[in-house]
Amino acid sequence: MTVAPRGTYDILPDQAMAWQWMEMKIREVLLAYGYGEIRTPIFEHTELFLRGIGETTDIVEKEMYSFTDKGGRNLSLRPEGTAPVVRAYIQHKLHGQGGATKLFYLGPMFRQERPQAGRFRQFHQFGVELIGEDSPMADAEMIVLAHDLYRQLGLTGLEIYLNTVGCPVCRQEYKKELIASLQASSDQLCSSCRLRLDRNPLRVLDCKEASCQALTEQVPLLHDYLCLDCREHFQQVTNLLDQVQVKYEIKPKLVRGLDYYTRTVFEVINHDLGAQNAICGGGRYDGLVEECGGPSVPGVGFASGMERLFMTLEQKALLPAFSRAPQVYIIPLSADLTTVGFEAAFLLRQNGFKVEVGFTPKSLKAQLKAANRSGAPLALIIGEDEWQDRQVTLKQMDTGDQVRADWAELAEQIGQMLAQTESL
RNA sequence: GUGGGCGUAGCGCAGCUGGUUAGAGCGCCAGGUUGUGGCCCUGGAGGUCGAGGGUUCGAAUCCCUUCGCUCACCCCA
């Protein structure tokens, strides 16, 4: 069996055109918002992800494709895009250019998980990063940008989940309270939540286990422990969203799995997608740049899963139909005439036509069948009879009408006939 | 890493209370028109029944193992 490795897949020509279309729309919107594309390597020093994403996250604990190269360097295929962008930001001292830095990326990511609907081992994300700006307007712009981008792709029924996870100061305070509150009845927590209790207690909040959910009903909320700055920041973010009437739902227990998030976190959900229904996730990461060895600058961004986006577009029939049909299908009727067919194809392509030519001189019937299958509106038949007069036959596939054309005036005549069929 | 479902022709599938040469549809190829496609008719090619082992006179069908796909858990995009 020769199959692509588990969790990977091939994008065949018909689908590739839809992907290109989707990528084009994404780039259009991001460029319109003033973001510049950045292309970073698909592997980085493993250390970058350990520091950036956090050593206790699932991603670095069990999902990274890591390897040692021949120089003994420890490298990993990137499991996400933010840490590499931050690394590039620091490396090229982009903070020195003044003002906030607005970047986007688009490409494959790698995580060694069990695949399922909407989850792959090599998958694609596009992401946006706004580094060097701590205004709540930056947070709001991220959410509005995501919303607008999906809308421009035709998507309207998506839900936005919003929350704040505070800053290191007030979150620390809250964590203590949370642990204290859960400790009493820790025997009712699921096994993984018992581990989370001291490693990453916030994650207990969005555990789907019924018993854990029941417990978190009673637990104090982070919102009640926010420091004044964090509270105001969140208030302003929601005010801005209200201002432009972008609807969201506040989910007090929304906690994201990457360690670097501070204050605002959000997700965009498509409920019709199956278990993996988040097509976008992001938030603020004020400590990340410094953690990675850069200056102390804030940042905010999001990443969007392109397979999930593609599935959504497919599901809602929002992908345009693409045709790879040629304009002219050339049919040489004998072995001697295949070179003439080859030359005709060359000539017409020089004139800008989309042309396909039969490689083997099968029967006219068979070749017309192939022409029909190709979807070409015009068939160009080169037979012995007409070729004696340096002519060929042009057949209009929809009507079946056919005329003779002089070799010397081929391009001109085909141009006219195509213009005619297209105007009908 | 754990659990469920599924592997039969290029594709999507039927057959599975064990019984001759494993089927139909779509697609493909050819003929019905010695140079005319789509519709129709006729014919044809194409299968180690995922792989290995076992039970049996006999296995696509029952049992075991294994690989793959898929969905879900965990977690995330």
XYZ file of C-alpha atoms (C1' of nucleotides) in Angstrom:
501
model
C 0.000 0.000 0.000
C 1.339 3.349 -0.957
C -0.511 5.974 0.978
C 0.386 9.373 2.365
C 1.588 9.213 5.980
C -1.095 9.191 8.646
C -2.689 12.564 9.159
C -1.448 13.947 5.832
C -3.249 14.108 2.532
C -2.868 15.220 -1.072
C -4.645 18.187 -2.577
C -5.529 17.175 -6.144
C -5.840 19.670 -9.016
C -9.566 20.417 -8.708
C -9.278 21.104 -4.996
C -5.992 22.943 -5.397
C -7.775 25.604 -7.413
C -10.271 26.129 -4.610
C -7.403 26.351 -2.124
C -5.680 28.957 -4.248
C -8.860 30.948 -4.404
C -9.267 30.793 -0.633
C -5.648 31.817 -0.065
C -6.043 34.694 -2.480
C -9.088 36.035 -0.646
C -7.288 35.760 2.688
C -4.247 37.653 1.400
C -6.468 40.336 -0.113
C -8.173 41.112 3.170
C -5.007 40.987 5.268
C -3.160 43.301 2.907
C -6.125 45.676 2.968
C -5.797 45.836 6.765
C -2.145 46.760 6.403
C -0.491 43.482 7.344
C 2.615 42.302 5.540
C 3.316 38.669 4.774
C 6.188 36.984 6.550
C 7.532 33.580 5.551
C 9.490 31.782 8.214
C 11.108 28.316 8.020
C 8.908 25.309 8.700
C 11.398 24.135 11.321
C 12.999 26.024 14.158
C 15.184 25.324 17.174
C 13.115 23.178 19.529
C 14.071 25.545 22.305
C 11.977 28.305 20.712
C 8.784 26.337 21.131
C 9.656 25.174 24.634
C 10.115 28.767 25.724
C 7.371 30.273 23.637
C 4.471 27.870 23.886
C 5.249 26.528 27.336
C 6.812 23.285 28.522
C 3.692 21.939 30.169
C 1.424 22.342 27.155
C 0.263 19.289 25.228
C 1.816 20.692 22.096
C 5.380 20.566 23.333
C 4.917 17.639 25.701
C 3.688 15.141 23.167
C 2.835 16.607 19.776
C 6.053 17.975 18.294
C 7.948 16.442 15.409
C 11.438 16.912 16.815
C 14.708 15.638 15.452
C 18.436 16.126 15.694
C 20.219 17.163 12.524
C 23.698 16.085 11.490
C 25.216 19.041 13.280
C 23.638 17.899 16.543
C 21.090 20.712 16.608
C 17.746 19.982 18.161
C 15.067 21.096 15.731
C 11.273 20.805 15.471
C 8.750 21.182 12.684
C 6.709 24.201 13.685
C 3.518 23.274 15.524
C 2.201 26.838 15.332
C 3.120 30.160 13.806
C 3.337 32.762 16.540
C 6.631 31.737 18.136
C 8.504 31.713 14.789
C 7.102 35.129 13.889
C 8.157 36.511 17.253
C 11.611 34.998 16.728
C 11.892 36.704 13.345
C 10.637 39.940 14.861
C 13.425 39.836 17.426
C 16.106 38.615 15.007
C 15.475 41.399 12.513
C 14.901 44.000 15.213
C 11.593 44.984 13.698
C 10.751 46.905 16.877
C 13.383 49.407 15.810
C 11.244 50.595 12.916
C 8.892 52.554 15.133
C 5.207 51.916 15.626
C 3.507 48.557 15.818
C 4.542 45.707 13.542
C 1.759 44.095 11.553
C 2.517 40.667 10.117
C 0.667 37.694 8.702
C 1.726 34.198 7.677
C 0.190 31.306 5.835
C 1.475 27.776 5.582
C 1.776 24.233 6.912
C 2.049 23.362 10.619
C 2.830 19.984 12.168
C 1.492 18.245 15.240
C 1.694 14.537 16.006
C -1.876 13.903 17.148
C -4.383 11.187 16.291
C -6.164 12.514 13.227
C -9.930 12.976 13.117
C -12.444 15.201 11.355
C -10.818 18.627 11.064
C -7.525 17.511 12.575
C -4.396 16.576 10.677
C -0.733 16.043 11.380
C 0.261 18.389 8.635
C -2.327 21.113 8.449
C -2.401 24.703 7.296
C -2.919 27.881 9.210
C -2.897 31.505 8.393
C -2.267 33.840 11.266
C -2.017 37.511 12.070
C 0.290 39.161 14.600
C 0.200 42.765 15.790
C 3.304 43.329 17.862
C 4.163 46.390 19.894
C 0.713 47.709 20.670
C -1.088 47.377 23.992
C -4.207 49.360 23.188
C -7.482 47.444 23.522
C -8.106 48.652 20.004
C -5.465 46.168 18.853
C -7.375 43.309 20.491
C -10.620 44.531 18.964
C -9.008 44.887 15.545
C -7.966 41.234 15.634
C -11.484 40.066 16.307
C -13.035 42.446 13.804
C -10.448 41.422 11.229
C -11.238 37.745 11.656
C -14.935 38.481 11.514
C -14.575 40.622 8.410
C -12.326 38.152 6.664
C -14.754 35.280 7.133
C -17.599 37.526 6.060
C -15.777 38.377 2.853
C -15.468 34.687 2.166
C -19.237 34.536 2.515
C -19.428 33.140 6.048
C -21.956 34.714 8.349
C -23.249 32.181 10.861
C -20.036 31.861 12.880
C -19.933 32.473 16.610
C -17.260 34.436 18.407
C -16.343 33.339 21.930
C -14.557 35.926 24.047
C -12.878 35.968 27.424
C -10.041 37.493 29.381
C -7.460 35.484 31.291
C -5.990 38.461 33.113
C -2.346 39.355 33.490
C 0.316 37.368 35.359
C -0.388 39.396 38.483
C -4.121 38.959 38.899
C -4.121 35.501 37.348
C -1.664 34.343 39.991
C -4.031 35.567 42.657
C -6.930 33.786 41.020
C -5.038 30.538 40.548
C -4.514 30.299 44.297
C -8.217 30.739 44.929
C -9.112 28.260 42.202
C -6.794 25.602 43.535
C -8.047 26.137 47.044
C -11.608 25.801 45.876
C -11.031 22.667 43.820
C -8.687 20.936 46.231
C -11.468 20.174 48.671
C -13.230 17.916 46.196
C -10.289 16.912 44.004
C -11.332 13.258 44.212
C -14.262 14.113 41.941
C -11.991 15.441 39.191
C -10.974 13.317 36.227
C -7.443 11.944 36.252
C -6.022 14.515 33.871
C -7.629 17.365 35.789
C -6.040 16.147 39.006
C -2.692 16.613 37.268
C -3.749 19.980 35.909
C -4.581 21.156 39.392
C -1.006 22.039 40.178
C 0.471 22.233 36.688
C -2.093 24.382 34.883
C -5.225 24.809 36.990
C -7.019 27.135 34.559
C -7.384 24.265 32.121
C -9.683 22.469 34.543
C -12.236 25.128 33.671
C -12.868 24.000 30.141
C -12.648 20.257 30.751
C -15.603 18.534 29.118
C -15.833 15.763 31.684
C -19.239 15.987 33.347
C -17.932 15.611 36.881
C -15.337 18.324 36.353
C -17.885 20.652 34.819
C -20.158 20.133 37.783
C -17.354 21.140 40.107
C -16.433 24.242 38.148
C -20.003 25.465 38.506
C -19.252 26.331 42.135
C -15.813 27.752 41.580
C -14.949 31.495 41.749
C -14.631 33.247 38.396
C -11.494 34.924 37.110
C -13.576 37.966 36.261
C -14.034 38.664 39.956
C -10.285 38.679 40.514
C -9.172 40.861 37.614
C -6.979 43.785 38.506
C -8.264 47.230 37.597
C -6.156 47.502 34.420
C -7.239 44.121 33.116
C -10.868 44.822 33.909
C -10.765 48.136 32.055
C -8.902 46.643 29.130
C -11.538 43.964 28.679
C -14.336 46.492 29.074
C -12.878 48.593 26.293
C -12.450 45.640 23.993
C -16.126 44.758 24.372
C -17.120 48.402 23.973
C -15.248 48.595 20.692
C -16.886 45.434 19.410
C -20.293 46.761 20.415
C -19.468 50.003 18.639
C -19.114 48.237 15.294
C -21.836 45.711 16.098
C -19.693 42.646 15.900
C -21.506 40.072 18.006
C -19.686 37.908 20.515
C -20.445 35.707 23.446
C -18.485 36.010 26.663
C -17.364 32.593 27.866
C -15.949 33.064 31.369
C -14.414 29.587 31.265
C -12.740 29.893 27.871
C -9.080 29.145 28.539
C -6.649 28.499 25.771
C -4.047 25.781 25.779
C -0.978 27.845 25.021
C 0.802 29.397 27.969
C 1.609 32.724 26.408
C -1.863 34.254 26.421
C -2.652 37.259 28.603
C -5.854 39.247 28.915
C -7.978 38.834 25.779
C -8.571 35.357 24.355
C -11.102 34.439 21.692
C -12.248 31.706 19.339
C -14.406 31.570 16.243
C -16.643 28.521 16.105
C -18.528 26.725 13.362
C -21.047 24.528 15.146
C -21.705 22.369 12.085
C -18.151 21.123 11.827
C -17.970 18.131 14.181
C -15.949 17.854 17.348
C -13.100 20.069 16.132
C -15.188 23.136 15.524
C -12.856 26.055 16.252
C -11.755 27.582 12.978
C -9.869 30.397 14.646
C -8.235 31.012 17.991
C -6.154 33.805 19.357
C -5.524 36.453 21.928
C -3.027 38.756 23.536
C 0.495 37.651 24.444
C 2.149 40.502 26.279
C 5.021 38.537 27.799
C 5.983 36.398 24.834
C 8.456 38.631 23.023
C 10.435 39.231 26.176
C 10.251 35.533 27.109
C 11.834 34.736 23.752
C 14.717 37.091 24.406
C 13.375 40.269 22.832
C 12.408 43.654 24.207
C 9.449 43.966 26.516
C 6.733 44.654 23.976
C 3.126 43.497 23.946
C 1.448 41.587 21.160
C -1.854 40.217 20.005
C -2.822 37.830 17.229
C -4.767 34.822 16.058
C -4.382 31.706 13.970
C -6.985 30.151 11.730
C -7.133 26.526 10.633
C -7.391 26.469 6.871
C -8.640 22.880 6.541
C -11.463 23.733 8.913
C -12.127 26.932 7.024
C -12.096 25.028 3.744
C -14.479 22.409 5.133
C -16.788 25.170 6.266
C -16.757 26.857 2.868
C -17.385 23.516 1.204
C -20.203 22.699 3.568
C -21.914 26.007 2.934
C -21.325 25.758 -0.838
C -19.288 28.967 -0.883
C -16.420 27.718 -3.016
C -16.748 28.847 -6.638
C -16.626 26.231 -9.368
C -13.380 26.240 -11.280
C -12.796 24.917 -14.750
C -9.550 23.690 -16.177
C -11.130 23.197 -19.581
C -9.038 24.288 -22.561
C -10.485 26.611 -25.181
C -9.368 24.481 -28.063
C -8.863 20.725 -28.269
C -6.656 19.689 -31.171
C -7.329 16.396 -32.966
C -4.732 15.089 -35.430
C -6.268 12.258 -37.447
C -3.173 10.310 -38.403
C 0.298 9.624 -37.150
C 1.722 11.842 -39.884
C -0.387 14.756 -38.719
C 0.509 14.639 -35.044
C 3.440 16.945 -35.689
C 1.060 19.405 -37.306
C -1.128 19.148 -34.210
C 1.886 19.752 -32.043
C 2.798 22.818 -34.058
C -0.782 24.111 -33.987
C -0.821 23.803 -30.207
C 2.471 25.698 -29.974
C 1.228 28.424 -32.277
C -2.097 28.922 -30.551
C -0.493 28.969 -27.131
C 1.856 31.688 -28.385
C -1.307 33.608 -29.167
C -2.565 33.188 -25.632
C -5.123 30.428 -26.097
C -5.659 27.580 -23.640
C -4.991 24.545 -25.763
C -4.879 20.793 -25.357
C -3.743 18.361 -28.012
C -4.335 14.642 -28.445
C -1.031 12.824 -28.125
C -1.996 9.641 -29.935
C -3.880 9.666 -33.259
C -6.835 7.488 -32.261
C -10.072 7.397 -34.224
C -11.908 10.657 -34.719
C -14.725 9.274 -32.648
C -12.435 8.541 -29.732
C -10.700 11.879 -29.968
C -13.939 13.812 -30.154
C -15.011 11.974 -27.065
C -11.851 13.159 -25.361
C -12.475 16.686 -26.625
C -15.972 16.544 -25.221
C -14.657 15.337 -21.888
C -12.110 18.137 -21.758
C -14.899 20.683 -21.852
C -13.326 22.644 -24.697
C -15.860 24.725 -26.657
C -13.860 24.253 -29.851
C -12.311 21.200 -31.485
C -9.646 21.659 -34.133
C -9.574 18.647 -36.458
C -6.552 18.084 -38.669
C -7.343 15.469 -41.322
C -5.677 14.448 -44.552
C -8.378 15.940 -46.776
C -8.262 19.482 -45.471
C -4.533 19.418 -44.862
C -3.906 18.948 -48.583
C -5.231 22.502 -48.929
C -3.409 23.645 -45.794
C -6.704 23.855 -43.989
C -8.173 22.404 -40.791
C -11.719 21.872 -39.515
C -13.046 23.872 -36.589
C -15.944 22.269 -34.787
C -18.162 24.086 -32.316
C -18.813 21.481 -29.664
C -22.132 22.748 -28.340
C -23.903 23.108 -31.685
C -21.890 20.627 -33.718
C -21.398 23.206 -36.466
C -18.095 23.043 -38.240
C -16.186 25.161 -40.726
C -12.907 24.979 -42.565
C -10.159 27.411 -41.699
C -6.915 28.336 -43.422
C -3.795 27.459 -41.470
C -2.475 30.979 -41.975
C -5.505 32.584 -40.364
C -6.032 30.046 -37.603
C -5.436 32.219 -34.559
C -7.603 34.991 -35.882
C -10.507 32.744 -36.747
C -10.383 30.882 -33.431
C -10.371 34.178 -31.618
C -13.547 35.208 -33.405
C -15.310 31.897 -32.809
C -14.467 31.899 -29.119
C -15.698 35.451 -28.753
C -18.941 34.343 -30.360
C -19.534 31.337 -28.121
C -18.653 33.318 -25.016
C -21.145 36.064 -25.875
C -23.996 33.560 -26.170
C -2.038 7.149 24.205
C -7.556 5.079 24.793
C -12.394 3.541 22.680
C -16.195 2.691 18.549
C -17.174 1.889 13.161
C -15.175 0.304 8.489
C -11.514 -2.142 4.660
C -14.852 -6.250 -1.851
C -13.276 -3.371 -9.574
C -10.688 3.492 -10.999
C -15.177 5.541 -7.654
C -19.322 4.956 -4.309
C -21.381 0.121 -2.888
C -24.246 -5.017 -2.672
C -22.902 -9.998 -1.295
C -21.272 -11.792 4.859
C -27.316 -17.516 9.024
C -19.864 -20.571 5.037
C -21.354 -23.879 -0.781
C -19.648 -23.950 -8.111
C -16.518 -19.414 -12.569
C -17.351 -12.722 -6.584
C -21.866 -8.898 -8.545
C -24.881 -4.474 -10.360
C -24.352 0.945 -11.026
C -21.077 5.061 -12.474
C -16.468 5.589 -14.972
C -13.006 3.439 -18.689
C -12.132 0.872 -23.661
C -14.248 -0.996 -28.289
C -18.249 -1.751 -31.791
C -23.170 -0.101 -33.737
C -21.169 5.192 -38.420
C -14.068 2.855 -43.416
C -13.571 11.105 -40.666
C -17.816 13.125 -36.118
C -18.548 13.800 -29.325
C -22.825 14.248 -25.847
C -28.292 10.348 -25.789
C -29.256 5.162 -26.791
C -27.935 -0.153 -27.752
C -24.216 -4.241 -27.673
C -19.733 -6.201 -26.067
C -15.057 -5.948 -23.293
C -11.152 -4.966 -19.866
C -10.453 -4.398 -14.766
C -10.571 -7.714 -8.266
C -3.949 -11.254 -4.137
C -12.355 -9.649 -1.366
C -6.337 -4.789 3.157
C -2.319 -8.490 4.864
C -0.911 -12.990 7.683
C -2.471 -17.217 10.306
C -6.407 -20.631 12.067
C -11.245 -23.611 11.945
C -13.521 -26.474 7.812
C -14.361 -31.169 2.640
C -15.025 -25.888 1.360
C -13.913 -18.946 3.833
C -15.187 -12.357 0.901
C -18.471 -14.717 4.765
C -16.551 -17.709 11.228
C -12.050 -17.001 14.877
C -7.169 -14.742 16.087
C -3.236 -11.359 14.846
C -1.658 -7.242 12.151
C -1.794 -2.940 8.974
C -4.694 0.960 7.112
C -8.858 4.337 6.998
C -12.493 6.835 9.837
C -15.128 8.990 14.035
C -14.762 10.192 19.108
C -11.888 11.058 23.868
C -7.466 14.014 25.376
C -6.145 18.593 23.220
C -6.249 22.059 19.594
C -6.589 25.382 14.162
